[in-house]
Amino acid sequence: MTERKVRVRFAPSPTGALHIGGVRTALYNYLFARRHGGDFVFRIEDTDSHRFVPGAEEYIIESFRWLGIQFDEGVSFGGEYGPYRQSERREIYKEYIEKLLANGKAYIAFDTPEELESKRNEIQNFQYDARTRMQMRNSLTLSKEETDRLIEDGEQYVVRFRIDPGEEVHVNDMIRGDVMIKSDILDDKVLYKSADELPTYHLANIIDDHLMEITHVIRGEEWLPSAPLHVLLYRAFGWEATMPQFAHLPLLLKPEGKGKLSKRDGDRLGFPVFPLEWKDPKTGEISTGFRESGYFPEAVINFLALLGWNPGTDQELFSLDELVAAFDITRCSKAGAKFDFQKGIWFNHEYILRKSDAEIAGLFAPIVANNGVDETLERVTQVVSMMKDRVNFVKELWPLCSFFFIPPTEYDEKTVKKRWKPDSAKVMSELVEVLSGIQDFTVEGQEHVVMAWVEQQGYKLGDVMNAFRLALVGIGKGPGMFDISAFLGKEETLKRLHKAIDTLK
Ligand code: GLU
């Protein structure tokens, strides 16, 4: 057999905002595809019309566009294996249902919800399977004529998979190794419903994986219990030879480590669990996203890549290309991964440091302008270079940096008490004189002259600088004093000193 080209897929159901765990699943599929020179397919699994949420599909596409994760084919991308939306593939599924019915691997069942309910009451832990199916109303217990007549009469039915007991079903998982379960515990799953003329998830999923020539199924741990059924379905169709290899990714856990990560954890601890902001079309409720919270897509990707996978080295910072080069799916862990959102914030900080001042300034400049300040990009860039190592998000810059652009209108009370000494007004007046005489108002130019004056007068450097800072910034924090005064320029520096002297004396 010739090596098949690697083909993987991300197959979400459009039931709402894409959870961050789904983003990680897609990322790992993407990395696997790129690592092995394969294709990455985007399929929409929308056979459950009750759970369909308008806007969800567009949301998912926009999320990956923002993250820079590219699909090679699929819904909205085109390709030769389409249509890629399951609701557009009804006729295909019908054909395969017929095959299963014809070869006896599936049967038709007419049991109404009431009948099923009464069986459940009658038999403890009732399961529709080899032990019970002969007590039910289906094509195995009814005559062929009766079955045909009921269908003719328009009675609703489902098609069930006929699972033989006494078998060991093996799932070969790239992360978990051989996972075995006994077929006895499986029920005769519903594969198709006449009511909406659509297959259920299981059937549509494996038919499409087969027809789209998917070689590896990489998905969340929550799908592991379905895998044995999928293996049996592949066999029932005679598709064993091209059955994809499975990899079930570890769960994302709450930051504390116990239990599955949920949206409520995000609300409780103040972090997003969705890539983009999402407005629930039914309730109107808005949930924040990583994008709107100010995360860089690179930081989100880097963070997610290490949630359940590790490169086997100490390296933490990876570009998408570096991840592709390093990605080895067998290095995924079986154990769940704690969603350490603080680490996500740390990644964002690292990406702020790694990005050029000019790039950060490009993002900060509109915020400056929105605050009514008219500054050149060059000046904004200067401020960014002084301040960016202090923030985790671009939006945190304004509160820290506004004093560069807008003179303080008041002075922090505590700082005044501590830093504005009885002789500060006098010393600051002298500083005004000293600074006025400086021609070269660069950092070095000022430093040189001011230091000489402080020394000559026998002042305490700390006292002078603290009062100077209070006058220029309004609080007791900020970067180097001469960095600030050099940026403000002589005129503005003197103006602020005068104002402080007037106000605080
Ligand atoms: N439609 C399923 C989901 O929503 C796909 C599961 C799978 O990848 O097989 O995640």
PDB file of C-alpha atoms in Angstrom, residues 289-443:
ATOM      1  CA  GLY A 289     -12.796  37.012  23.832  1.00  0.00           C
ATOM      2  CA  PHE A 290      -9.024  36.816  23.846  1.00  0.00           C
ATOM      3  CA  ARG A 291      -8.921  39.294  20.970  1.00  0.00           C
ATOM      4  CA  GLU A 292     -11.062  41.895  22.710  1.00  0.00           C
ATOM      5  CA  SER A 293      -9.171  41.396  25.957  1.00  0.00           C
ATOM      6  CA  GLY A 294      -6.029  42.530  24.210  1.00  0.00           C
ATOM      7  CA  TYR A 295      -4.166  39.284  23.607  1.00  0.00           C
ATOM      8  CA  PHE A 296      -1.960  38.901  20.574  1.00  0.00           C
ATOM      9  CA  PRO A 297      -2.905  35.928  18.415  1.00  0.00           C
ATOM     10  CA  GLU A 298       0.716  34.720  18.595  1.00  0.00           C
ATOM     11  CA  ALA A 299       0.528  34.713  22.389  1.00  0.00           C
ATOM     12  CA  VAL A 300      -2.729  32.749  22.397  1.00  0.00           C
ATOM     13  CA  ILE A 301      -1.269  30.177  20.010  1.00  0.00           C
ATOM     14  CA  ASN A 302       1.942  29.858  21.999  1.00  0.00           C
ATOM     15  CA  PHE A 303      -0.030  29.479  25.226  1.00  0.00           C
ATOM     16  CA  LEU A 304      -2.410  26.856  23.808  1.00  0.00           C
ATOM     17  CA  ALA A 305       0.369  24.889  22.125  1.00  0.00           C
ATOM     18  CA  LEU A 306       1.875  24.147  25.519  1.00  0.00           C
ATOM     19  CA  LEU A 307      -1.413  23.151  27.153  1.00  0.00           C
ATOM     20  CA  GLY A 308      -1.150  19.401  26.850  1.00  0.00           C
ATOM     21  CA  TRP A 309       1.939  19.204  24.666  1.00  0.00           C
ATOM     22  CA  ASN A 310       5.582  19.879  25.401  1.00  0.00           C
ATOM     23  CA  PRO A 311       8.615  20.044  23.143  1.00  0.00           C
ATOM     24  CA  GLY A 312      10.811  18.026  25.485  1.00  0.00           C
ATOM     25  CA  THR A 313      13.070  21.045  26.025  1.00  0.00           C
ATOM     26  CA  ASP A 314      12.888  24.184  28.182  1.00  0.00           C
ATOM     27  CA  GLN A 315      11.909  26.364  25.257  1.00  0.00           C
ATOM     28  CA  GLU A 316       8.666  28.221  25.915  1.00  0.00           C
ATOM     29  CA  LEU A 317       8.496  30.891  23.259  1.00  0.00           C
ATOM     30  CA  PHE A 318       7.605  29.558  19.839  1.00  0.00           C
ATOM     31  CA  SER A 319       6.499  31.195  16.651  1.00  0.00           C
ATOM     32  CA  LEU A 320       3.911  29.268  14.655  1.00  0.00           C
ATOM     33  CA  ASP A 321       6.650  28.053  12.285  1.00  0.00           C
ATOM     34  CA  GLU A 322       8.791  26.911  15.196  1.00  0.00           C
ATOM     35  CA  LEU A 323       5.816  25.021  16.582  1.00  0.00           C
ATOM     36  CA  VAL A 324       5.302  23.297  13.252  1.00  0.00           C
ATOM     37  CA  ALA A 325       8.936  22.227  13.246  1.00  0.00           C
ATOM     38  CA  ALA A 326       8.846  20.988  16.841  1.00  0.00           C
ATOM     39  CA  PHE A 327       5.399  19.409  16.945  1.00  0.00           C
ATOM     40  CA  ASP A 328       5.299  15.717  17.729  1.00  0.00           C
ATOM     41  CA  ILE A 329       1.855  14.455  18.621  1.00  0.00           C
ATOM     42  CA  THR A 330       3.208  11.559  20.648  1.00  0.00           C
ATOM     43  CA  ARG A 331       4.554  14.157  23.089  1.00  0.00           C
ATOM     44  CA  CYS A 332       1.004  15.122  24.090  1.00  0.00           C
ATOM     45  CA  SER A 333       0.129  14.167  27.628  1.00  0.00           C
ATOM     46  CA  LYS A 334      -2.682  11.848  28.595  1.00  0.00           C
ATOM     47  CA  ALA A 335      -3.393  13.742  31.787  1.00  0.00           C
ATOM     48  CA  GLY A 336      -5.520  16.869  31.665  1.00  0.00           C
ATOM     49  CA  ALA A 337      -3.829  20.253  31.330  1.00  0.00           C
ATOM     50  CA  LYS A 338      -4.517  22.992  33.861  1.00  0.00           C
ATOM     51  CA  PHE A 339      -5.691  26.184  32.200  1.00  0.00           C
ATOM     52  CA  ASP A 340      -3.119  28.442  33.823  1.00  0.00           C
ATOM     53  CA  PHE A 341      -4.445  31.766  32.530  1.00  0.00           C
ATOM     54  CA  GLN A 342      -1.671  33.667  34.353  1.00  0.00           C
ATOM     55  CA  LYS A 343       0.712  31.919  32.008  1.00  0.00           C
ATOM     56  CA  GLY A 344      -1.355  33.220  29.113  1.00  0.00           C
ATOM     57  CA  ILE A 345      -0.887  36.750  30.437  1.00  0.00           C
ATOM     58  CA  TRP A 346       2.829  36.097  30.805  1.00  0.00           C
ATOM     59  CA  PHE A 347       2.987  35.045  27.154  1.00  0.00           C
ATOM     60  CA  ASN A 348       1.304  38.266  26.111  1.00  0.00           C
ATOM     61  CA  HIS A 349       3.873  40.246  28.066  1.00  0.00           C
ATOM     62  CA  GLU A 350       6.684  38.335  26.363  1.00  0.00           C
ATOM     63  CA  TYR A 351       5.200  39.123  22.970  1.00  0.00           C
ATOM     64  CA  ILE A 352       4.994  42.812  23.836  1.00  0.00           C
ATOM     65  CA  LEU A 353       8.722  42.709  24.611  1.00  0.00           C
ATOM     66  CA  ARG A 354       9.511  40.808  21.431  1.00  0.00           C
ATOM     67  CA  LYS A 355       7.531  43.085  19.165  1.00  0.00           C
ATOM     68  CA  SER A 356       9.189  46.264  17.918  1.00  0.00           C
ATOM     69  CA  ASP A 357       8.415  49.568  19.606  1.00  0.00           C
ATOM     70  CA  ALA A 358       7.052  50.754  16.279  1.00  0.00           C
ATOM     71  CA  GLU A 359       4.540  47.897  16.105  1.00  0.00           C
ATOM     72  CA  ILE A 360       3.315  48.462  19.652  1.00  0.00           C
ATOM     73  CA  ALA A 361       3.160  52.202  18.977  1.00  0.00           C
ATOM     74  CA  GLY A 362       0.954  51.492  15.982  1.00  0.00           C
ATOM     75  CA  LEU A 363      -1.530  49.857  18.345  1.00  0.00           C
ATOM     76  CA  PHE A 364      -1.148  52.436  21.096  1.00  0.00           C
ATOM     77  CA  ALA A 365      -1.405  55.537  18.882  1.00  0.00           C
ATOM     78  CA  PRO A 366      -5.172  55.224  18.295  1.00  0.00           C
ATOM     79  CA  ILE A 367      -5.704  54.994  22.064  1.00  0.00           C
ATOM     80  CA  VAL A 368      -3.642  58.153  22.536  1.00  0.00           C
ATOM     81  CA  ALA A 369      -5.663  59.906  19.847  1.00  0.00           C
ATOM     82  CA  ASN A 370      -8.933  58.723  21.396  1.00  0.00           C
ATOM     83  CA  ASN A 371      -7.897  60.458  24.580  1.00  0.00           C
ATOM     84  CA  GLY A 372      -7.811  63.710  22.685  1.00  0.00           C
ATOM     85  CA  VAL A 373      -4.046  63.899  22.331  1.00  0.00           C
ATOM     86  CA  ASP A 374      -2.481  64.931  19.043  1.00  0.00           C
ATOM     87  CA  GLU A 375       0.992  63.374  18.958  1.00  0.00           C
ATOM     88  CA  THR A 376       3.286  62.118  16.220  1.00  0.00           C
ATOM     89  CA  LEU A 377       3.849  58.398  15.875  1.00  0.00           C
ATOM     90  CA  GLU A 378       7.509  59.030  16.571  1.00  0.00           C
ATOM     91  CA  ARG A 379       6.752  60.543  19.979  1.00  0.00           C
ATOM     92  CA  VAL A 380       4.315  57.747  20.803  1.00  0.00           C
ATOM     93  CA  THR A 381       7.043  55.263  19.862  1.00  0.00           C
ATOM     94  CA  GLN A 382       9.450  56.969  22.274  1.00  0.00           C
ATOM     95  CA  VAL A 383       6.970  56.552  25.089  1.00  0.00           C
ATOM     96  CA  VAL A 384       6.399  52.913  24.161  1.00  0.00           C
ATOM     97  CA  SER A 385      10.116  52.194  24.279  1.00  0.00           C
ATOM     98  CA  MET A 386      10.294  53.620  27.807  1.00  0.00           C
ATOM     99  CA  MET A 387       7.177  51.886  29.114  1.00  0.00           C
ATOM    100  CA  LYS A 388       6.330  48.676  27.302  1.00  0.00           C
ATOM    101  CA  ASP A 389       8.274  46.398  29.638  1.00  0.00           C
ATOM    102  CA  ARG A 390       5.859  47.410  32.401  1.00  0.00           C
ATOM    103  CA  VAL A 391       2.650  46.122  30.827  1.00  0.00           C
ATOM    104  CA  ASN A 392       1.038  42.839  29.820  1.00  0.00           C
ATOM    105  CA  PHE A 393      -1.445  44.418  27.422  1.00  0.00           C
ATOM    106  CA  VAL A 394      -1.299  47.457  25.141  1.00  0.00           C
ATOM    107  CA  LYS A 395      -4.442  48.811  26.777  1.00  0.00           C
ATOM    108  CA  GLU A 396      -2.559  49.054  30.086  1.00  0.00           C
ATOM    109  CA  LEU A 397      -0.226  51.630  28.576  1.00  0.00           C
ATOM    110  CA  TRP A 398      -2.534  54.622  28.662  1.00  0.00           C
ATOM    111  CA  PRO A 399      -3.083  54.833  32.431  1.00  0.00           C
ATOM    112  CA  LEU A 400       0.672  54.487  32.928  1.00  0.00           C
ATOM    113  CA  CYS A 401       1.685  56.870  30.154  1.00  0.00           C
ATOM    114  CA  SER A 402      -0.940  59.581  30.020  1.00  0.00           C
ATOM    115  CA  PHE A 403       1.328  61.969  31.962  1.00  0.00           C
ATOM    116  CA  PHE A 404       3.710  62.063  29.006  1.00  0.00           C
ATOM    117  CA  PHE A 405       0.991  63.742  26.991  1.00  0.00           C
ATOM    118  CA  ILE A 406      -1.222  65.454  29.541  1.00  0.00           C
ATOM    119  CA  PRO A 407       0.229  67.457  32.486  1.00  0.00           C
ATOM    120  CA  PRO A 408      -0.958  66.349  35.906  1.00  0.00           C
ATOM    121  CA  THR A 409      -3.973  68.306  37.130  1.00  0.00           C
ATOM    122  CA  GLU A 410      -3.582  67.073  40.651  1.00  0.00           C
ATOM    123  CA  TYR A 411      -0.870  65.538  42.767  1.00  0.00           C
ATOM    124  CA  ASP A 412      -1.248  62.242  44.559  1.00  0.00           C
ATOM    125  CA  GLU A 413      -1.903  63.065  48.190  1.00  0.00           C
ATOM    126  CA  LYS A 414       0.182  60.323  49.750  1.00  0.00           C
ATOM    127  CA  THR A 415       3.135  61.070  47.530  1.00  0.00           C
ATOM    128  CA  VAL A 416       2.891  64.761  48.348  1.00  0.00           C
ATOM    129  CA  LYS A 417       2.962  64.009  52.051  1.00  0.00           C
ATOM    130  CA  LYS A 418       5.965  61.801  51.692  1.00  0.00           C
ATOM    131  CA  ARG A 419       7.941  63.509  48.963  1.00  0.00           C
ATOM    132  CA  TRP A 420       7.178  67.239  49.060  1.00  0.00           C
ATOM    133  CA  LYS A 421       9.399  68.541  51.877  1.00  0.00           C
ATOM    134  CA  PRO A 422       9.208  71.999  53.476  1.00  0.00           C
ATOM    135  CA  ASP A 423      12.087  73.186  51.286  1.00  0.00           C
ATOM    136  CA  SER A 424      10.926  71.440  48.093  1.00  0.00           C
ATOM    137  CA  ALA A 425       9.387  74.609  46.657  1.00  0.00           C
ATOM    138  CA  LYS A 426      12.645  76.465  47.130  1.00  0.00           C
ATOM    139  CA  VAL A 427      14.775  73.626  45.721  1.00  0.00           C
ATOM    140  CA  MET A 428      12.458  73.213  42.732  1.00  0.00           C
ATOM    141  CA  SER A 429      12.675  76.945  42.042  1.00  0.00           C
ATOM    142  CA  GLU A 430      16.426  76.591  41.931  1.00  0.00           C
ATOM    143  CA  LEU A 431      16.070  73.562  39.657  1.00  0.00           C
ATOM    144  CA  VAL A 432      14.003  75.735  37.314  1.00  0.00           C
ATOM    145  CA  GLU A 433      16.940  78.137  37.133  1.00  0.00           C
ATOM    146  CA  VAL A 434      19.427  75.322  36.539  1.00  0.00           C
ATOM    147  CA  LEU A 435      17.330  73.692  33.817  1.00  0.00           C
ATOM    148  CA  SER A 436      16.649  77.035  32.131  1.00  0.00           C
ATOM    149  CA  GLY A 437      20.344  77.429  31.535  1.00  0.00           C
ATOM    150  CA  ILE A 438      20.796  74.068  29.834  1.00  0.00           C
ATOM    151  CA  GLN A 439      21.209  74.203  26.071  1.00  0.00           C
ATOM    152  CA  ASP A 440      21.490  70.465  25.443  1.00  0.00           C
ATOM    153  CA  PHE A 441      18.236  69.145  26.939  1.00  0.00           C
ATOM    154  CA  THR A 442      18.985  65.476  26.219  1.00  0.00           C
ATOM    155  CA  VAL A 443      19.147  62.940  29.041  1.00  0.00           C
TER     156      VAL A 443
END
